[in-house]
Coordinates of C-alpha atoms and ligand atoms in Angstrom, one line a residue:
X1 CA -160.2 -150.4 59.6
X2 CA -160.0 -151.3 63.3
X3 CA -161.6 -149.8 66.3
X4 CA -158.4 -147.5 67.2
X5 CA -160.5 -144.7 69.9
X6 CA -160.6 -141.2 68.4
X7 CA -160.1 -139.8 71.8
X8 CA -157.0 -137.2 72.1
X9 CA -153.8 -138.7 73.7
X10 CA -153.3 -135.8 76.3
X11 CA -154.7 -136.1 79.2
X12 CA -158.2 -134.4 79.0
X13 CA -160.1 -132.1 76.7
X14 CA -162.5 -130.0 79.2
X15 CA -164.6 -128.7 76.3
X16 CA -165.8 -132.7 75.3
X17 CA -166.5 -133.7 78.7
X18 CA -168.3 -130.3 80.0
X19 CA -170.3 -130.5 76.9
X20 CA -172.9 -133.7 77.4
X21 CA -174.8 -133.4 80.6
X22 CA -176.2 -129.4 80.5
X23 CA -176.7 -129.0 76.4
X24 CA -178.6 -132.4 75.8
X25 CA -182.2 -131.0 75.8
X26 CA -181.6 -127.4 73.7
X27 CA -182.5 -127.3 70.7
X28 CA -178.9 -126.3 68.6
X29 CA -180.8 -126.3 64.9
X30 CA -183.8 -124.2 65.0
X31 CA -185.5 -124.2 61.5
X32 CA -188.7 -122.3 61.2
X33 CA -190.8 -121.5 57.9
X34 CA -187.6 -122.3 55.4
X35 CA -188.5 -121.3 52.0
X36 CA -186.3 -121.7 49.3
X37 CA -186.6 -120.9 45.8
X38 CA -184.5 -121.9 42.7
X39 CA -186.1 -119.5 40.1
X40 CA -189.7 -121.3 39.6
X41 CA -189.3 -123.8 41.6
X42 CA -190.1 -124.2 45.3
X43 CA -187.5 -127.0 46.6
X44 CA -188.4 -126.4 50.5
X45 CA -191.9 -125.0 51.4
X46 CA -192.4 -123.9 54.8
X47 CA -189.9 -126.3 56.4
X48 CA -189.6 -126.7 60.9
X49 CA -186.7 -128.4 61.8
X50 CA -185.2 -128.8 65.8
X51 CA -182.4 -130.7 66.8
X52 CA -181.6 -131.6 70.3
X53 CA -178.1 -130.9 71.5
X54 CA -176.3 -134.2 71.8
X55 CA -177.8 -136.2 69.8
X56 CA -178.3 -137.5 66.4
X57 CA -180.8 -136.9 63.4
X58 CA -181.6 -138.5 60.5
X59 CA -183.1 -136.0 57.9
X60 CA -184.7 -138.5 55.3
X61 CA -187.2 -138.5 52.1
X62 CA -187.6 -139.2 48.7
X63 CA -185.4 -137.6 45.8
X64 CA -185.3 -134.1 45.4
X65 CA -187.8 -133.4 49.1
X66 CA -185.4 -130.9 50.2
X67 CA -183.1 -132.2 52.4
X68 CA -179.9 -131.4 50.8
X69 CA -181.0 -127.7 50.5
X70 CA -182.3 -127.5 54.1
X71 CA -179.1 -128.6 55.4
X72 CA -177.0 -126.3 53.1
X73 CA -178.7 -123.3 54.3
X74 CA -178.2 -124.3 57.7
X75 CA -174.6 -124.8 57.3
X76 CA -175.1 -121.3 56.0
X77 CA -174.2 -121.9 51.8
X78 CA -177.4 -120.9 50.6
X79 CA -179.3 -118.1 52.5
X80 CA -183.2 -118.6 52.5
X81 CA -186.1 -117.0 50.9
X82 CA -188.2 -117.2 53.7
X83 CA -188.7 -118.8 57.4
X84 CA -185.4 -118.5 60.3
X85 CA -182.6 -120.4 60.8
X86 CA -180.6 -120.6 63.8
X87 CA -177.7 -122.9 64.2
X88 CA -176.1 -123.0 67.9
X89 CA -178.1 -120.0 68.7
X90 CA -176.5 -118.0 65.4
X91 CA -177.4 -116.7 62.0
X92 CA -176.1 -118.9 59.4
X93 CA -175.0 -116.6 56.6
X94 CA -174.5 -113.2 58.8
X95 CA -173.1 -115.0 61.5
X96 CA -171.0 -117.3 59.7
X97 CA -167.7 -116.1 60.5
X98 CA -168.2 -117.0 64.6
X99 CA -170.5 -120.3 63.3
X100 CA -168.1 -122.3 61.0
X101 CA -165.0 -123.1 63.7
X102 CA -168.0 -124.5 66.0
X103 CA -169.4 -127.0 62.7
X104 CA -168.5 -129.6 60.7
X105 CA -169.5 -130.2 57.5
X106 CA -169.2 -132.8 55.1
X107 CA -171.0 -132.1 51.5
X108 CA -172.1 -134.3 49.3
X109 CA -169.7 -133.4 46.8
X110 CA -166.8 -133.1 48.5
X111 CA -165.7 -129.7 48.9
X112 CA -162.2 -130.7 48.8
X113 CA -158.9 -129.0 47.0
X114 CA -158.7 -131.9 44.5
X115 CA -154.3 -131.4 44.2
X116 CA -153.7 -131.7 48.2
X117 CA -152.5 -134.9 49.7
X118 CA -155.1 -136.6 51.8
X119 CA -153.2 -136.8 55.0
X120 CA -151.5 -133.1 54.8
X121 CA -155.2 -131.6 54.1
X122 CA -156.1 -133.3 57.5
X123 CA -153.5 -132.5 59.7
X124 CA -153.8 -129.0 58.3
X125 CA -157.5 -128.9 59.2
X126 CA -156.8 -130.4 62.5
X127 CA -153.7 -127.3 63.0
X128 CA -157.0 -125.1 62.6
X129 CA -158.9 -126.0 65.6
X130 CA -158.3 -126.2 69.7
X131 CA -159.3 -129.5 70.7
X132 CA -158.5 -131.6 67.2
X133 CA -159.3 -135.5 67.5
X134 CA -156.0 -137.6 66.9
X135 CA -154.9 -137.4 63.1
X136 CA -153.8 -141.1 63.1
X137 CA -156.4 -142.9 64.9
X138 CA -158.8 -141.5 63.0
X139 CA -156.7 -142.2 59.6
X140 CA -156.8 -145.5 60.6
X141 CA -160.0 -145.9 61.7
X142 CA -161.7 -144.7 58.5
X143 CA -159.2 -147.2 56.3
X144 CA -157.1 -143.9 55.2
X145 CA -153.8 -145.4 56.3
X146 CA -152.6 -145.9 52.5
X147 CA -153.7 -142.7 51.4
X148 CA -152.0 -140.3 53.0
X149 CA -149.5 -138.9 50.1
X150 CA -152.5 -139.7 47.3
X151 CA -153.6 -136.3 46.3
X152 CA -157.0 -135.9 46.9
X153 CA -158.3 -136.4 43.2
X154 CA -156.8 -139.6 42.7
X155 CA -158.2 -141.1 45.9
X156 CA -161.1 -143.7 44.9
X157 CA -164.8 -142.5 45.6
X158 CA -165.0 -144.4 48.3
X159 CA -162.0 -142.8 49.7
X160 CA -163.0 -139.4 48.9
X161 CA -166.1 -139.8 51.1
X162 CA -164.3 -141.1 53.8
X163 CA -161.5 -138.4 53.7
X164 CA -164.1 -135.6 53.5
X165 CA -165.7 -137.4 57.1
X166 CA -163.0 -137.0 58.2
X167 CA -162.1 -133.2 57.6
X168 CA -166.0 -132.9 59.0
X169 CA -164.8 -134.1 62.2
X170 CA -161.0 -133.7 63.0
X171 CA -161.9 -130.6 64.5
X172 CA -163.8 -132.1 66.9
X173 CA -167.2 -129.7 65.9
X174 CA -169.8 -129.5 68.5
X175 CA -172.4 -130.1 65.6
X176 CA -171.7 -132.1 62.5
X177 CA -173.7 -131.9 59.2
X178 CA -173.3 -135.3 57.0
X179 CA -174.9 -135.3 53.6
X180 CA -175.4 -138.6 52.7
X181 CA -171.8 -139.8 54.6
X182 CA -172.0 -143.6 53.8
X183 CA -173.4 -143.6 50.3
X184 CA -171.5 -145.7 47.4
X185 CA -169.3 -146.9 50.6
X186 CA -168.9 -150.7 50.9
X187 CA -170.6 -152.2 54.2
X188 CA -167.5 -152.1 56.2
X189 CA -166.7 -148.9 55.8
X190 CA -170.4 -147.8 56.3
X191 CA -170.1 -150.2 59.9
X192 CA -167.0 -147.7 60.5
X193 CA -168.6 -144.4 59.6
X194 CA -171.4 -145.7 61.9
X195 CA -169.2 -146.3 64.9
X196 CA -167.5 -143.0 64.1
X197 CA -170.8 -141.0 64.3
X198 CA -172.1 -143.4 67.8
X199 CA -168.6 -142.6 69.2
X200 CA -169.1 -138.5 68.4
X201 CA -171.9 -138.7 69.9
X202 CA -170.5 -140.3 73.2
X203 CA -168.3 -137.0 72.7
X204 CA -171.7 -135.0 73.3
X205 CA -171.4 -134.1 69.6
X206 CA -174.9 -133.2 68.2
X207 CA -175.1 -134.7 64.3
X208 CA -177.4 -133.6 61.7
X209 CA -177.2 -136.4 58.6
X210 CA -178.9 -137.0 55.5
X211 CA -179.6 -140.3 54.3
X212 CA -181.4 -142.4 51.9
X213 CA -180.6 -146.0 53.8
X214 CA -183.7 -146.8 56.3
X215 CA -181.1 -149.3 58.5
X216 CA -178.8 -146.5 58.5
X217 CA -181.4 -143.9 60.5
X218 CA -182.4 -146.8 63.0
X219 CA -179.2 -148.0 63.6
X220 CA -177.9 -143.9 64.3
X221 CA -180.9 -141.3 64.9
X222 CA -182.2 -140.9 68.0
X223 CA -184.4 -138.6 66.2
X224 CA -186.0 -138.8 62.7
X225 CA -187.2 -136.0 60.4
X226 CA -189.2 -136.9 57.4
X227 CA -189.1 -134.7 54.6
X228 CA -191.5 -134.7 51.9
X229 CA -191.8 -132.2 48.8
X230 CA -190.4 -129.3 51.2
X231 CA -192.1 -129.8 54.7
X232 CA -191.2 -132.0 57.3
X233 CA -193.7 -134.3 57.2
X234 CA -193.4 -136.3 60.5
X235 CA -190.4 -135.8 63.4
X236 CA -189.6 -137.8 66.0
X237 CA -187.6 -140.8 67.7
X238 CA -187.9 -144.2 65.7
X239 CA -190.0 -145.2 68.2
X240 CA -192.9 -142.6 68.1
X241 CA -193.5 -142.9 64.6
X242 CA -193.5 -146.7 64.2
X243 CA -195.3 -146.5 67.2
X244 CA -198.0 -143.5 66.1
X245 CA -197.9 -143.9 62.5
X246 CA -199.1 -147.6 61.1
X247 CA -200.5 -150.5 62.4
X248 CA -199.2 -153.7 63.3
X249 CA -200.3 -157.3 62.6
X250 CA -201.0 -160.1 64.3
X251 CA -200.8 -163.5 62.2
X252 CA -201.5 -166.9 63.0
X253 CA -202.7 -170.6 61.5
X254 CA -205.8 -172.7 62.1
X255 CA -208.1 -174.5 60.6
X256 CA -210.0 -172.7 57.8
X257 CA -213.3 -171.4 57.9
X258 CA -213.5 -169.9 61.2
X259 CA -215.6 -167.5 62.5
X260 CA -213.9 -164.0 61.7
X261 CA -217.0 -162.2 62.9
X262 CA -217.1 -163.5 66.1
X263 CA -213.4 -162.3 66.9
X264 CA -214.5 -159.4 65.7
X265 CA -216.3 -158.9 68.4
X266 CA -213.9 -160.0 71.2
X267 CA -211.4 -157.2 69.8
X268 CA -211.3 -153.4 70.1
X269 CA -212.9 -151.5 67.3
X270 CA -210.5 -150.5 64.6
X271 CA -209.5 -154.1 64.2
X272 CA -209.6 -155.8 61.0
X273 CA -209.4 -159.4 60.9
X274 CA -208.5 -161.4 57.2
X275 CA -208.2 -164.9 56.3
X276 CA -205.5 -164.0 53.6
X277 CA -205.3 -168.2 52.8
X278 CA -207.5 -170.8 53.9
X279 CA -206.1 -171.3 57.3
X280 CA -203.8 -168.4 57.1
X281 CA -205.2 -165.1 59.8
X282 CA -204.0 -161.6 60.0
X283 CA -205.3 -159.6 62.4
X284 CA -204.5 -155.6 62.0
X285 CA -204.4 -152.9 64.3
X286 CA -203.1 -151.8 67.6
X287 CA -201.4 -154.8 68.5
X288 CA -200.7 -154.9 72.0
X289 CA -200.5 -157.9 74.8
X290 CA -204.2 -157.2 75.8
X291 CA -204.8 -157.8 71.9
X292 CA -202.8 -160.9 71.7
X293 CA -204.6 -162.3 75.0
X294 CA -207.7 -161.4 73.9
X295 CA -206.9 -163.7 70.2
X296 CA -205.5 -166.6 72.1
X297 CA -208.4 -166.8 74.3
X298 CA -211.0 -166.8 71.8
X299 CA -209.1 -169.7 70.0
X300 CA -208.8 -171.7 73.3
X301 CA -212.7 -171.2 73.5
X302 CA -213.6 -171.9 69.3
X303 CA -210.9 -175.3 70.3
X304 CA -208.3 -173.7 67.6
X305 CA -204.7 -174.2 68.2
X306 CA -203.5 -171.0 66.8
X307 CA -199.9 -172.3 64.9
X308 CA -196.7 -169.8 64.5
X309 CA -198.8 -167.0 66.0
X310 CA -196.3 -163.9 65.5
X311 CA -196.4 -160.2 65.9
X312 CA -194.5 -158.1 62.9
X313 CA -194.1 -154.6 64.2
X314 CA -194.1 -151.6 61.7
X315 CA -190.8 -150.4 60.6
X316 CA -189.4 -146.6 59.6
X317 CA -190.2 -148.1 55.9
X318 CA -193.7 -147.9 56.6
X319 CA -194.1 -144.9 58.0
X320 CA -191.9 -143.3 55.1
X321 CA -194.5 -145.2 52.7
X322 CA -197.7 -144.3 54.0
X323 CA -196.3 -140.7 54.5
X324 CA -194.7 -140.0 51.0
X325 CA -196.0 -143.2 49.5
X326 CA -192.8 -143.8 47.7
X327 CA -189.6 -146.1 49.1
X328 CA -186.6 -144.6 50.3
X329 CA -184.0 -146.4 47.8
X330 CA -180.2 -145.6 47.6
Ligands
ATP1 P1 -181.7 -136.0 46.8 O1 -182.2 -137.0 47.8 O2 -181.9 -136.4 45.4 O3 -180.3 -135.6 47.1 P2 -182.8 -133.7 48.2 O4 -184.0 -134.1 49.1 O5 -181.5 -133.5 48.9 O6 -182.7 -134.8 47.0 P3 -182.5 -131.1 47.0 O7 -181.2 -131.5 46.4 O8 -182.6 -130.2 48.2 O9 -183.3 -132.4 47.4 O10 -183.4 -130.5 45.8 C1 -184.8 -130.1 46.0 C2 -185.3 -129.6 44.7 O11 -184.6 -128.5 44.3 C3 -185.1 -130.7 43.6 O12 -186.2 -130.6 42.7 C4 -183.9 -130.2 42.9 O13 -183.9 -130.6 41.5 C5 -184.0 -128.7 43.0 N1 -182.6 -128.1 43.1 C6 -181.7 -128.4 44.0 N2 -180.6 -127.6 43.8 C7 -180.9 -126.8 42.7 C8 -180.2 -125.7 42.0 N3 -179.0 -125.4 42.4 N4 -180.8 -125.1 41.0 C9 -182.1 -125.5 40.7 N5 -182.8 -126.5 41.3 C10 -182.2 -127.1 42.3

């Protein structure tokens, strides 16, 4: 894989640069009250969902929350029980026939003709659309270059996944669905996927992706949804729920015995203060630079020398822990 630019060869494509600047804040996935019902059982419960034009989200929980069916129904292959869904303004299931040219998809199984060649069933999809990215570059760039007689079926997993990016894409889709896109890939092809997805969305293409690796959602999302037993349970840029959701700690070393109470004092309330070893301090709560002053001061007045003082911020993991209280695992 190399970093070959996906860009089309003529000169320019008027739809990919009109696109960014007046579509960024609308909303192009609208979910509201999603119910869906597999005989007994509930699998989304009430689901909201928005997704801001141009950008991407990472729709993430534990096995079996949801996500795969949310994102079905909004691609418009399983039509709800309950709640809207609009998708670039449209109905997903009555108003498929004008929504699917404007979308890409990529499922989680595939979706593919198993007896086509790899590289026909992509310049075929590309024939279908206006403004197609170029064929090759993007062969290359996804590691395809040796597949393009192997028929579909005998292509590795690995290949598969990348092959059925790629027909998500070619068309150059002004949203893009990915369930799952990197999983079972091996780390450079999950970098390449990555770039793929940051360079779509240089395009102004909005991208709606499912995924169960954390690194994957903070390296890509500008927005994250958490899903949990049907419902979103939080949404919002990485930032605003590490941020809103935990606490951080403060940690430092001194000499052992010292007088937690007393710091106590010195520090906003909602603080907690632990001597987790002898000598060993955690400090837990809103940790913020008036925080941190306010610690080192009161060890410059108790004569403590506070040793590998360090700040650990809280990550997407533990917000998706304290919210579901399970791990997002692959
Ligand atoms: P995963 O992370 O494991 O892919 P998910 O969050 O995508 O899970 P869904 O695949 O949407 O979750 O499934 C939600 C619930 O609905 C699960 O309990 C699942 O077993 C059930 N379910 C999904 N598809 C069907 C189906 N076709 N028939 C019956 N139950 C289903």
């Amino acid at each position: 894989m190399n970093s070959t630019t996906l860009r089309d060869p003529r000169p320019e494509d008027p739809r990919a640069l009109s696109r960014l600047p007046d579509m960024r804040e609308e909303s192009v996935v609208q979910v509201r009250g999603l119910v869906k019902r597999y005989g007994d059982k509930t699998a989304v419960d009430g689901l909201d969902l928005d997704v801001r034009a141009g950008t991407v989200t990472a729709v993430l929980g534990p096995n079996g929350a949801g996500k795969t069916t949310t994102i079905e129904t909004c691609e418009g292959y399983r039509r709800p029980d309950g709640g809207t869904v609009r998708v670039l303004g449209l109905d997903p299931v009555a108003d498929a026939a004008a929504l699917r040219p404007r979308i890409g998809v990529m499922l989680q199984s595939g979706g593919v003709y198993s007896g086509a060649r790899a590289g026909e069933m992509l310049r075929h999809t590309a024939k279908l659309h206006a403004h197609p990215l170029d064929v090759d570059a993007l062969i290359e760039r996804l590691g395809l270059g040796s597949c393009g007689r192997t028929t579909y079926r005998r292509l590795s997993g690995g290949q598969q996944q990348r092959l059925a990016l790629a027909m998500a894409v070619v068309g150059r889709p002004e949203l893009v669905f990915l369930d799952e896109p990197t999983a079972g890939l091996d780390p450079q092809a999950r970098r390449a996927t990555w770039d793929l997805v940051r360079e779509l969305r240089a395009d102004g293409v909005t991208t709606v992706l499912t995924t169960h690796f954390m690194q994957e959602a903070e390296e890509l999302a500008d927005d994250v949804a958490i899903v949990d037993a049907g419902r979103i349970a939080v949404q919002g840029s990485p930032e605003e729920l590490c941020r809103g959701g935990a606490e951080n700690t403060l940690r430092f070393t001194g000499r052992p015995g010292l007088d937690l109470g007393s710091l106590l004092k010195a520090l906003p309330d909602g603080t907690a203060a632990a001597e987790t070893l002898p000598g060993t301090y955690r400090i837990t709560g809103d940790v913020d630079p008036q925080l941190l002053a306010t610690v080192t001061s009161w060890c410059a007045q108790n004569g403590v020398m506070p040793d590998g003082i360090s700040v650990e911020r809280h990550t997407l993991e533990d917000v998706f822990l304290e919210l579901t209280g399970k791990e997002l695992r692959p």
